[in-house]
Amino acid sequence: MSFLYPSFLFGLLAVSVPIAIHLFNFRRTRRVFFSNVALLKTVQTETKSFRRLKHWLILAARCLFLACLVLAFAQPFIPSKNKIGLSRQGVTSLYVDNSYSMQNERNTKRYLDIAIGRLDELLTLFRNATSLQLLTNDFSAAEQQAGSAEAIRDRVTSIRFAHTPRTLESVYKRQRNLLSSLSPSGGNQLFWFSDFQKSTAGDLSRLQIDTTDRLFLVPLDAQATKNVYVDSVWLSTPFIREMQNNSLNVKLSNGGREEVRNLPIRLYLDDTQTSTASATIAPGGSATVSLNFNVTSKGYHRGRIVFEDYPITFDNQYFFVIEASPAVRVMHVYEQRANTDYINTVFSNDSLFVRRSFNAQNFDVGQLKETDLVVLEGVSQVNGTLRTELERFVRQGGSLAIIPPPTPDISNYNPFLSALGVAGVQSSGAAGSSPTLLPLAEPDRRNPFFRDVFQQTYQSDPLNLPSAAPVWRWSGGDRLLSLRDGNPLLSQARAGQGYVYLLANPLATQYGNLAEHALFVPVMYKMAALSVRPQRTAYSFDESLISLPISNPSERAVYKLKRDKLEIIPVQRLVGNQLLLEMPKSNELATGQEVESGYYELQLNNGPGAGKTERLLAFNHGNQESAMDFYSADELRRAFANQPNVEVFDSIQDGDFVQVLEQENLGRSLWKYFLMGALAFLLIEVALVRFMKG
């Protein structure tokens, strides 16, 4: 038998008090005089030996009463047979997983509620402890303090779901920070109440528990039920236009082991339902649905994908933002151009395009920051700053279309084009007053570049194609148009994040009729359309770094994210016209702040124009917790098989959870029996005094 509080055993010295009273009778005899002895009650006589026996029995009852009472306060117990055991002394750290996956239910009761209920029962084993720590996924400052069982019980009632999943390794490091400061010598115990979701638990093989710590894993025996979530959302075209049919693609995934059939999917734009579809998703599989919509105005529109999927509901909505009719900014830089300004004619007929023209001699390269497509026409040489900035422009995502002059400087263009993925440029010898025209070959209509260029009804009909006289030829890039002699007329090359389009002939009429042909307009439109960066419809809080394009950024500008009354100023830096934001984690936010899925306005926080909304963004929580795959108790035992100080407990669903835990790890507590013994001996003493006559 062992004692939890052995210092109380000093109270056994109190047994000497009744012994002293019985051995030394401190009462003095007083003589009482009566006037008439006839009024005295007849006294029943008793023998000396009977009186002595009675006194000894009373003494024994009193001594045993005090002894049992002292032992009850010392809390004796029979030690457990478990090697690692459990101690109610030292520091006890309690971790409750409050991630969104704990919304899962068992018998209509959420996992988080089950874990909190069992934790409340566990606190009864530590009711007299003063070094208890409660940890959740919030990782708040208040959780770094130790407190009593009652203080922990009060905090348990305020646990809410947190959007930030934590790996088990980060949880243990967080607990060790407190344990190392409060009890550096070790001898502490840690409890983890969790569903042990595989997608968020991390690599268990790397998790090494200090041998001085005792870790008790309490899995919730979670079941992999069905759960549908949105994997991604994207537009079918680079940009959308008002009053036209547009298409939105939604990829849905099933993170559970049950098939989902005919799940209704609803699309909301600006809080109005605009389209519906249904999806059937196999267990662990995915499906893509297309939703058609149209918008009646330009600018940003708030979108939502909504479906009903229980019991996991945190991922039943997906927020996104689309921008209708964003202006495509085209810059025409020329030196020698055709008599007819074909570029101006093409892009001036549609309000979608914003076109500007500059002579190459007085062109300000700083304006490239506000351009999507640069058409370089008739420039004989590309040198110095112009060359450097054009290379940077393309690599950062811009598109460059090069239309050669009648006599291009091949030696100057070769290193420039080679750096952009077009090699082997050489003169074709067609420059002169009467160049030889060659017909175009039939374009490959299966090329993605020509998607939506040719009408469906004319897919198999021969085309009336133009003729052209090339002034140079090259290798490299993907051919879009070719001449019948096998040489390229128009090619597309990828350079960094942008595209380079190279045309073989000038637009002057003596070099062909391509600029006057019906094919020229859709080809130039396609270049402009592909120059627009694909719209990023939504972002995730799990992304550590977010890149956003900014128009005319100031070097000292500071931006903030605003949603209703919440304002966040992330760590940020400007690189060219790209704003890089480091999204804060939940424990990095101020008290009372909480990030939720929804729409956020990117606003300028300082300087002229402060408070102006630069753009509208949509943020969602990551989909790690949407995968319904969990570690079982047996899998956890195998993962920690080489660490004897880790025990996996698998009876959290039992009603006698605390009792089983106490018997297996604390041993059998005996203080209740000693308390009952103290009361019994007290009653025996009363009975001896009252009823033992003789």
XYZ file of C-alpha atoms in Angstrom:
694
model
C 0.000 0.000 0.000
C 1.224 3.474 -0.912
C 0.094 6.943 0.027
C -0.628 9.841 -2.281
C -0.005 12.450 0.455
C 2.272 10.716 2.997
C 2.900 13.957 4.881
C -0.552 13.570 6.451
C 0.742 10.506 8.309
C 2.239 12.862 10.876
C -1.348 13.274 12.009
C -1.111 9.826 13.625
C 0.583 11.576 16.523
C -2.879 12.796 17.456
C -3.573 9.251 18.694
C -1.472 10.101 21.739
C -4.131 12.565 22.926
C -6.874 10.011 23.826
C -4.190 7.683 25.176
C -2.950 10.389 27.519
C -6.486 11.189 28.602
C -7.218 7.557 29.382
C -3.952 6.818 31.123
C -3.899 9.967 33.185
C -7.248 10.985 34.555
C -6.944 14.748 35.007
C -10.372 15.081 36.621
C -10.213 15.843 40.353
C -12.755 14.279 42.746
C -15.162 16.743 44.345
C -17.141 16.063 47.514
C -20.833 16.923 47.180
C -22.987 17.353 50.331
C -26.624 16.381 50.300
C -29.148 17.305 53.021
C -31.223 14.177 52.489
C -29.730 11.034 51.071
C -33.200 9.646 50.553
C -33.516 11.718 47.358
C -30.465 10.008 45.730
C -31.119 7.573 42.911
C -30.018 4.061 43.486
C -26.641 3.590 41.769
C -26.061 0.377 39.895
C -22.728 -0.991 40.950
C -20.214 -2.397 38.574
C -17.035 -4.334 39.015
C -13.619 -2.804 38.561
C -12.673 -5.255 35.816
C -15.805 -4.439 33.736
C -15.162 -0.722 34.049
C -11.573 -1.200 32.947
C -12.645 -3.228 29.899
C -15.114 -0.531 28.927
C -12.434 2.159 29.152
C -10.018 0.153 27.028
C -12.650 -0.453 24.362
C -13.500 3.252 24.218
C -9.804 4.089 24.007
C -9.352 1.639 21.122
C -12.383 3.068 19.260
C -11.082 6.606 19.629
C -7.573 5.689 18.523
C -8.823 3.750 15.520
C -11.147 6.637 14.604
C -8.241 9.080 14.554
C -5.972 6.640 12.717
C -8.537 5.922 9.998
C -9.259 9.637 9.597
C -5.557 10.465 9.175
C -5.061 7.604 6.709
C -8.053 8.781 4.697
C -6.458 12.228 4.320
C -3.163 10.585 3.280
C -5.152 8.828 0.487
C -3.717 5.310 0.520
C -3.889 3.201 -2.619
C -2.723 -0.111 -3.954
C -0.235 0.625 -6.796
C -1.182 -0.428 -10.314
C 0.525 -3.207 -12.184
C 1.079 -0.819 -15.106
C 4.780 -0.114 -15.574
C 4.405 3.555 -16.487
C 1.632 4.236 -14.010
C -0.020 7.562 -13.369
C 0.717 10.199 -10.774
C -1.596 12.835 -9.369
C 1.456 14.804 -8.348
C 3.685 16.868 -10.633
C 2.398 18.610 -13.762
C -0.448 17.167 -15.811
C -0.959 18.549 -19.317
C -4.325 17.915 -20.984
C -4.719 18.386 -24.751
C -8.182 18.513 -26.323
C -8.329 18.447 -30.111
C -10.907 21.078 -31.089
C -10.307 20.940 -34.844
C -13.250 20.965 -37.225
C -13.048 17.199 -37.792
C -14.271 16.833 -34.193
C -17.702 17.843 -35.506
C -18.126 14.187 -36.390
C -20.860 12.457 -34.395
C -21.382 9.192 -32.564
C -24.905 8.440 -31.431
C -25.935 12.052 -32.214
C -23.186 13.381 -29.933
C -20.235 15.309 -31.342
C -16.726 14.025 -30.744
C -15.695 17.285 -29.120
C -18.545 17.014 -26.589
C -17.551 13.419 -25.822
C -13.929 14.433 -25.259
C -14.920 17.349 -23.002
C -17.194 15.080 -20.966
C -14.455 12.526 -20.412
C -11.967 15.271 -19.566
C -14.348 16.611 -16.938
C -14.525 13.138 -15.400
C -10.745 12.830 -15.496
C -10.392 16.039 -13.497
C -11.984 14.253 -10.532
C -8.770 12.239 -10.219
C -6.791 15.474 -9.934
C -9.215 17.499 -7.792
C -6.492 18.474 -5.324
C -3.783 19.116 -7.920
C -2.614 22.672 -8.593
C -0.375 22.075 -11.632
C -2.753 21.317 -14.482
C -2.494 22.652 -18.020
C -5.221 22.686 -20.661
C -4.126 22.922 -24.300
C -6.228 23.230 -27.472
C -5.459 23.976 -31.109
C -5.792 27.693 -30.326
C -2.295 27.758 -28.754
C -3.317 30.898 -26.894
C -1.210 32.593 -24.212
C -3.684 31.591 -21.483
C -2.980 27.937 -22.231
C 0.649 28.326 -21.190
C -0.328 28.725 -17.534
C -0.889 25.994 -14.975
C -3.929 26.017 -12.723
C -6.142 23.989 -10.417
C -8.716 21.425 -11.436
C -11.541 23.901 -10.867
C -9.845 26.535 -13.030
C -9.351 23.988 -15.809
C -12.982 22.865 -15.492
C -14.124 26.477 -15.967
C -11.996 26.835 -19.097
C -13.263 23.575 -20.554
C -16.736 25.086 -20.892
C -15.367 27.763 -23.252
C -13.705 25.421 -25.769
C -14.875 26.135 -29.309
C -13.905 24.718 -32.699
C -10.637 26.141 -34.094
C -9.774 26.437 -37.780
C -6.051 25.702 -37.371
C -5.138 22.000 -37.324
C -2.028 21.048 -35.350
C 0.347 18.165 -35.839
C 0.946 15.957 -32.812
C 4.605 16.972 -32.895
C 3.723 20.657 -32.512
C 1.287 19.797 -29.701
C 3.979 17.927 -27.785
C 6.512 20.736 -28.238
C 3.951 23.206 -26.913
C 3.332 21.054 -23.839
C 7.025 20.543 -23.222
C 7.582 24.307 -23.119
C 5.452 24.537 -19.994
C 6.611 21.259 -18.450
C 10.274 22.233 -18.765
C 9.668 25.460 -16.822
C 7.410 24.057 -14.103
C 8.930 20.625 -13.608
C 12.348 20.319 -15.250
C 13.090 17.079 -13.399
C 10.351 15.220 -15.275
C 7.799 12.828 -13.808
C 4.881 14.479 -15.589
C 1.948 13.042 -17.490
C 0.256 14.151 -20.684
C -3.217 13.289 -21.973
C -4.289 13.655 -25.612
C -8.017 13.571 -26.402
C -8.321 13.503 -30.195
C -9.780 11.707 -33.198
C -6.163 11.376 -34.453
C -6.933 12.355 -38.017
C -4.222 11.045 -40.342
C -4.177 14.098 -42.619
C -3.319 16.461 -39.744
C -1.507 14.253 -37.199
C 1.813 14.468 -39.026
C 4.564 11.866 -39.226
C 4.262 9.751 -36.066
C 7.602 8.045 -36.721
C 9.354 11.353 -35.974
C 7.510 11.881 -32.697
C 9.780 10.946 -29.798
C 8.391 11.339 -26.276
C 10.835 12.177 -23.494
C 11.413 9.116 -21.341
C 10.687 11.146 -18.181
C 7.159 11.913 -19.434
C 4.160 9.604 -19.406
C 1.864 10.011 -22.387
C -1.710 8.685 -22.453
C -3.433 8.684 -25.845
C -7.222 8.707 -25.703
C -8.556 8.154 -29.262
C -12.223 8.717 -29.939
C -12.489 5.675 -32.202
C -13.623 7.927 -35.048
C -15.341 6.325 -38.017
C -14.588 7.304 -41.620
C -18.057 8.439 -42.650
C -18.906 10.345 -45.825
C -17.805 13.941 -46.190
C -17.864 16.034 -49.358
C -15.733 19.136 -49.777
C -14.767 21.522 -52.575
C -11.280 20.843 -53.838
C -11.017 23.756 -56.297
C -13.019 26.206 -58.397
C -11.933 27.672 -61.749
C -13.366 29.475 -64.766
C -13.572 27.856 -68.190
C -12.212 31.047 -69.823
C -9.503 33.459 -68.644
C -12.075 36.183 -68.109
C -15.834 36.571 -68.054
C -18.024 39.200 -69.681
C -21.328 40.614 -68.581
C -24.577 39.567 -70.257
C -22.945 36.445 -71.725
C -23.050 32.787 -70.744
C -20.070 31.784 -68.629
C -19.051 28.489 -67.083
C -17.627 27.709 -63.645
C -15.986 24.352 -62.904
C -16.166 22.887 -59.398
C -14.107 19.875 -58.337
C -15.682 17.979 -55.428
C -13.993 15.260 -53.382
C -15.379 12.632 -51.024
C -13.159 12.255 -47.972
C -15.140 9.344 -46.498
C -15.790 5.694 -47.244
C -19.437 5.970 -48.247
C -20.623 6.786 -51.744
C -22.476 10.053 -52.196
C -25.213 9.929 -54.820
C -26.945 12.837 -56.538
C -25.747 15.491 -54.109
C -27.360 18.845 -55.049
C -24.773 21.581 -55.668
C -25.966 25.192 -55.658
C -24.175 28.257 -57.034
C -24.864 31.649 -55.462
C -23.684 34.931 -56.972
C -24.166 38.057 -54.877
C -26.474 36.060 -52.527
C -28.739 34.996 -55.402
C -28.969 31.371 -56.498
C -28.048 31.272 -60.179
C -27.384 27.629 -61.023
C -27.640 24.055 -59.715
C -26.096 20.698 -60.521
C -25.827 17.253 -58.931
C -22.815 15.047 -58.293
C -22.241 11.374 -57.519
C -18.890 10.766 -55.844
C -17.310 7.417 -55.049
C -15.608 6.803 -51.682
C -12.256 8.559 -51.742
C -12.973 9.809 -55.250
C -13.771 13.132 -56.888
C -16.095 14.586 -59.504
C -16.209 17.832 -61.486
C -19.425 19.686 -62.251
C -19.932 22.712 -64.494
C -22.257 25.513 -63.484
C -23.434 28.072 -66.034
C -24.046 31.677 -65.060
C -24.098 35.217 -66.354
C -23.554 38.576 -64.706
C -25.171 41.883 -65.525
C -22.424 44.263 -64.434
C -18.670 44.654 -64.431
C -16.496 44.432 -61.363
C -16.205 41.923 -58.518
C -18.954 39.435 -57.743
C -19.213 37.340 -54.556
C -19.797 33.669 -55.196
C -20.571 30.636 -53.034
C -20.790 26.910 -53.649
C -23.283 25.406 -51.192
C -24.403 21.826 -50.478
C -25.765 19.889 -47.511
C -23.587 17.124 -46.122
C -23.876 15.939 -42.500
C -22.480 15.551 -39.890
C -19.318 17.394 -41.026
C -20.639 20.844 -41.915
C -17.669 23.221 -41.683
C -16.755 22.594 -45.347
C -20.275 22.732 -46.799
C -19.642 26.216 -48.196
C -16.891 27.434 -50.477
C -16.409 31.154 -51.054
C -14.908 32.638 -54.219
C -14.717 35.961 -56.079
C -14.913 36.558 -59.832
C -14.225 39.770 -61.724
C -16.432 40.475 -64.714
C -14.903 42.084 -67.821
C -11.480 42.989 -66.476
C -9.810 45.322 -68.950
C -7.122 43.718 -71.112
C -4.310 46.259 -71.329
C -2.568 46.228 -74.718
C 0.505 48.340 -75.441
C 1.582 48.897 -79.078
C 5.281 49.796 -79.361
C 6.353 50.497 -82.935
C 9.223 51.842 -85.015
C 8.345 50.884 -88.605
C 4.687 50.043 -89.018
C 2.394 49.410 -91.959
C 0.578 52.226 -93.663
C -2.608 50.964 -92.058
C -2.526 50.726 -88.278
C -3.851 47.170 -88.104
C -3.162 46.784 -84.371
C -5.239 49.832 -83.543
C -8.012 48.595 -85.843
C -8.156 45.205 -84.116
C -8.243 46.369 -80.496
C -10.203 49.610 -80.811
C -13.453 47.881 -81.781
C -14.039 46.277 -78.396
C -14.414 48.044 -75.055
C -12.771 45.061 -73.382
C -9.360 46.261 -74.530
C -7.481 49.325 -73.339
C -4.888 50.135 -76.015
C -2.000 52.569 -75.922
C 0.565 53.274 -78.673
C 4.129 54.544 -78.268
C 7.053 55.064 -80.577
C 9.996 52.925 -79.466
C 12.204 56.033 -79.323
C 10.165 57.766 -76.587
C 8.717 54.761 -74.787
C 8.735 54.746 -70.937
C 9.491 51.165 -69.833
C 7.913 51.874 -66.419
C 4.490 51.563 -68.083
C 5.048 47.836 -68.594
C 3.836 47.321 -65.009
C 0.334 48.207 -66.149
C 0.283 46.087 -69.300
C -0.902 42.582 -70.174
C 0.140 42.334 -73.832
C 2.947 44.207 -75.609
C 2.880 44.225 -79.431
C 6.369 45.083 -80.670
C 6.012 46.081 -84.351
C 8.782 46.975 -86.764
C 11.520 47.547 -84.164
C 14.832 46.762 -85.854
C 16.870 46.437 -82.643
C 16.009 45.684 -79.003
C 18.750 47.068 -76.783
C 19.551 48.265 -73.284
C 16.787 49.014 -70.853
C 14.049 48.079 -73.319
C 15.456 44.577 -73.716
C 16.001 44.080 -69.971
C 12.520 45.272 -69.030
C 10.811 43.244 -71.768
C 12.537 40.074 -70.549
C 11.456 40.826 -66.986
C 7.928 41.655 -68.160
C 7.536 38.283 -69.888
C 9.045 36.242 -67.062
C 6.663 37.852 -64.549
C 3.634 36.782 -66.569
C 3.231 39.276 -69.416
C 2.792 38.400 -73.090
C 4.953 39.776 -75.901
C 4.024 39.634 -79.608
C 6.884 40.470 -81.990
C 6.134 41.619 -85.560
C 9.447 42.034 -87.452
C 10.506 45.006 -89.586
C 11.300 44.363 -93.274
C 15.015 44.119 -92.419
C 15.445 42.973 -88.821
C 18.883 42.952 -87.187
C 19.282 39.194 -86.718
C 22.467 39.494 -84.662
C 20.639 41.794 -82.252
C 17.465 39.699 -81.993
C 19.155 36.309 -81.624
C 20.382 36.656 -77.997
C 17.148 38.442 -77.001
C 14.877 35.730 -78.422
C 17.130 32.916 -77.212
C 16.714 34.173 -73.669
C 12.935 33.906 -74.194
C 12.941 30.350 -75.550
C 13.115 31.028 -79.315
C 16.433 29.868 -80.722
C 18.063 29.697 -84.145
C 16.703 32.922 -85.641
C 18.081 33.551 -89.100
C 17.221 35.662 -92.123
C 15.040 34.116 -94.817
C 16.287 36.448 -97.563
C 12.774 37.636 -98.388
C 13.470 41.294 -97.624
C 13.202 43.558 -100.650
C 10.793 45.283 -102.944
C 9.143 42.110 -104.278
C 9.218 39.310 -101.692
C 7.888 35.855 -102.612
C 4.505 35.069 -101.091
C 3.828 31.590 -99.771
C 0.394 30.204 -98.822
C -0.379 29.161 -95.277
C -0.864 25.539 -94.334
C -4.108 24.384 -92.730
C -3.924 25.184 -88.970
C -4.236 22.376 -86.445
C -7.720 22.989 -85.096
C -7.039 20.634 -82.187
C -4.452 23.050 -80.807
C -5.782 24.600 -77.557
C -4.861 28.018 -78.934
C -7.598 27.737 -81.568
C -10.278 26.605 -79.154
C -13.453 28.620 -79.818
C -11.797 30.300 -82.845
C -13.465 28.198 -85.536
C -17.196 27.619 -85.508
C -18.293 24.067 -84.820
C -20.188 23.769 -88.136
C -17.059 24.609 -90.124
C -14.651 22.324 -88.311
C -14.238 20.047 -91.351
C -14.568 22.625 -94.134
C -11.396 23.861 -95.891
C -10.368 27.407 -95.080
C -9.545 30.255 -97.425
C -6.074 30.953 -96.076
C -3.863 34.033 -96.590
C -0.355 34.207 -98.003
C 2.785 35.608 -96.412
C 6.419 36.356 -97.178
C 8.617 35.614 -94.114
C 11.652 37.779 -93.393
C 13.126 35.381 -90.848
C 12.833 31.793 -89.689
C 13.603 30.106 -86.364
C 13.368 26.963 -84.305
C 11.825 26.509 -80.888
C 8.396 27.260 -79.495
C 5.048 25.703 -80.401
C 3.921 26.348 -83.964
C 0.488 27.921 -84.244
C 0.587 28.755 -87.976
C 2.933 27.345 -90.622
C 3.670 27.955 -94.270
C 3.273 25.187 -96.800
C 7.038 24.941 -97.189
C 7.237 23.805 -93.573
C 8.620 27.015 -92.037
C 6.814 28.663 -89.123
C 4.639 31.727 -89.583
C 3.523 32.175 -85.973
C 4.830 30.405 -82.876
C 4.181 30.536 -79.139
C 6.970 30.053 -76.588
C 6.779 29.893 -72.808
C 9.241 32.078 -70.895
C 8.918 32.155 -67.134
C 5.250 32.826 -66.411
C 4.550 34.600 -69.723
C 4.336 33.946 -73.447
C 6.292 35.134 -76.501
C 4.551 35.173 -79.905
C 6.796 35.505 -82.955
C 5.430 36.379 -86.411
C 7.502 35.675 -89.532
C 6.417 38.620 -91.710
C 5.684 42.357 -91.349
C 2.085 43.529 -91.663
C 2.754 45.609 -94.824
C 0.712 44.401 -97.800
C 3.772 43.480 -99.902
C 4.589 40.845 -97.247
C 1.196 39.185 -97.376
C -2.447 39.699 -96.610
C -2.543 38.137 -93.155
C -3.410 41.470 -91.465
C -6.408 41.882 -93.800
C -7.585 38.307 -93.503
C -10.434 37.206 -91.214
C -8.011 34.945 -89.319
C -5.938 37.893 -88.063
C -8.534 39.317 -85.663
C -9.274 36.100 -83.684
C -5.567 35.291 -83.510
C -4.759 38.711 -82.001
C -7.779 38.436 -79.679
C -6.549 35.032 -78.507
C -3.122 36.459 -77.745
C -4.732 39.209 -75.695
C -7.054 36.793 -73.909
C -4.201 34.466 -72.946
C -2.166 37.427 -71.705
C -4.674 37.960 -68.899
C -3.522 36.064 -65.831
C -6.105 33.401 -64.952
C -8.323 34.676 -62.187
C -7.495 33.286 -58.764
C -11.001 32.803 -57.472
C -10.151 31.933 -53.843
C -7.322 31.586 -51.331
C -6.731 29.374 -48.304
C -5.757 30.375 -44.777
C -3.281 27.494 -44.842
C -1.170 29.219 -47.506
C 1.889 30.734 -45.928
C 2.478 33.264 -48.723
C -0.053 34.894 -51.044
C 0.914 36.909 -54.134
C -1.456 39.627 -55.397
C -0.990 41.975 -58.375
C -1.237 45.670 -57.409
C -1.701 48.652 -59.733
C 0.707 51.553 -59.207
C 2.003 50.395 -55.812
C 3.804 52.866 -53.591
C 7.074 51.765 -51.997
C 5.855 52.677 -48.507
C 2.314 51.442 -48.949
C 0.889 49.189 -46.218
C -2.150 47.075 -46.967
C -4.705 45.489 -44.668
C -7.417 42.852 -44.927
C -10.831 43.973 -43.709
C -13.947 41.905 -43.047
C -16.777 43.593 -41.182
C -15.126 44.883 -37.978
C -12.053 42.663 -38.292
C -8.908 44.336 -39.627
C -5.655 42.421 -40.107
C -2.335 43.857 -41.243
C -0.298 40.829 -42.381
C 3.464 40.744 -42.754
C 3.983 41.988 -46.313
C 6.453 43.162 -48.925
C 6.254 44.556 -52.449
C 8.196 42.960 -55.301
C 7.578 45.015 -58.425
C 3.822 45.135 -58.801
C 3.303 41.986 -56.745
C 2.188 42.225 -53.114
C 3.327 39.258 -51.014
C 1.262 38.624 -47.877
C 2.135 36.222 -45.063
C -1.174 35.054 -43.597
C -1.208 35.014 -39.776
C -2.039 31.885 -37.789
C -4.755 31.886 -35.146
C -2.264 32.191 -32.253
C -0.699 35.246 -33.937
C -3.912 37.260 -33.906
C -4.846 39.789 -31.248
C -7.211 38.873 -28.433
C -10.764 38.584 -29.706
C -9.732 38.299 -33.349
C -10.696 35.233 -35.341
C -10.421 34.598 -39.060
C -13.405 32.963 -40.699
C -14.152 31.834 -44.227
C -15.650 34.593 -46.321
C -14.863 37.775 -48.242
C -12.056 40.172 -47.338
C -11.326 43.593 -48.782
C -7.710 44.447 -49.521
C -7.391 48.094 -48.539
C -4.592 50.647 -48.413
C -3.876 51.369 -44.761
C -1.730 54.504 -45.043
C -0.948 57.486 -47.231
C -3.167 59.035 -49.895
C -6.172 56.894 -50.673
C -6.133 55.133 -47.291
C -9.243 52.993 -46.910
C -9.599 52.490 -50.650
C -10.438 48.910 -51.611
C -7.869 47.612 -54.086
C -9.580 44.293 -54.679
C -11.959 41.761 -53.146
C -10.606 38.405 -51.970
C -12.243 35.171 -50.836
C -10.635 32.989 -48.163
C -11.512 29.436 -47.137
C -10.107 27.073 -44.569
C -7.871 24.297 -45.865
C -9.305 20.894 -46.728
C -6.856 18.817 -44.668
C -9.512 18.148 -42.043
C -12.060 17.140 -44.660
C -10.355 13.772 -45.216
C -12.179 11.319 -42.949
C -9.326 8.907 -42.234
C -8.268 8.316 -38.626
C -5.748 6.299 -36.631
C -7.267 3.437 -34.701
C -6.071 2.445 -31.229
C -4.175 -0.523 -32.669
C -2.453 1.651 -35.271
C -1.378 4.082 -32.553
C 0.024 1.221 -30.475
C 2.074 0.050 -33.432
C 3.316 3.593 -34.072
C 4.539 3.951 -30.456
C 5.523 0.303 -29.939
C 9.145 1.210 -29.174
C 8.227 3.817 -26.552
C 7.125 2.065 -23.323
C 6.172 5.359 -21.644
C 3.273 5.810 -24.101
C -0.032 4.092 -23.427
C -3.009 4.032 -25.772
C -6.359 3.936 -24.019
C -9.293 2.673 -26.062
C -12.261 2.707 -23.686
C -13.386 6.315 -23.941
C -16.837 5.169 -25.058
C -17.265 3.116 -21.868
C -19.286 4.616 -19.063
C -16.620 3.696 -16.488
C -13.819 5.470 -18.343
C -12.323 7.165 -15.290
C -12.681 4.106 -13.084
C -10.899 1.873 -15.571
C -8.176 4.483 -16.064
C -7.715 4.814 -12.324
C -7.500 1.072 -11.704
C -5.122 0.430 -14.583
C -2.803 3.367 -13.975
C -3.352 4.754 -10.489
C -4.177 1.547 -8.669
C -7.085 1.007 -6.292
C -7.772 4.006 -4.067
C -8.543 3.107 -0.428
C -9.339 6.482 1.157
C -13.085 5.875 0.965
C -12.768 2.691 3.000
C -10.705 4.395 5.691
C -13.213 7.218 5.877
C -16.017 4.711 6.355
C -13.886 2.970 8.984
C -13.428 6.269 10.856
C -17.185 6.814 10.919
C -17.735 3.222 12.053
C -15.323 3.542 14.983
C -16.933 6.843 15.955
C -20.326 5.133 16.100
C -18.802 2.265 18.109
C -17.452 4.750 20.645
C -20.871 6.392 20.970
C -22.483 2.974 21.411
C -19.941 1.942 24.071
C -20.512 5.107 26.079
C -24.286 4.988 25.754
C -25.215 1.325 25.977
C -22.399 -0.504 27.758
C -23.713 -0.580 31.313
C -22.952 -2.978 34.035
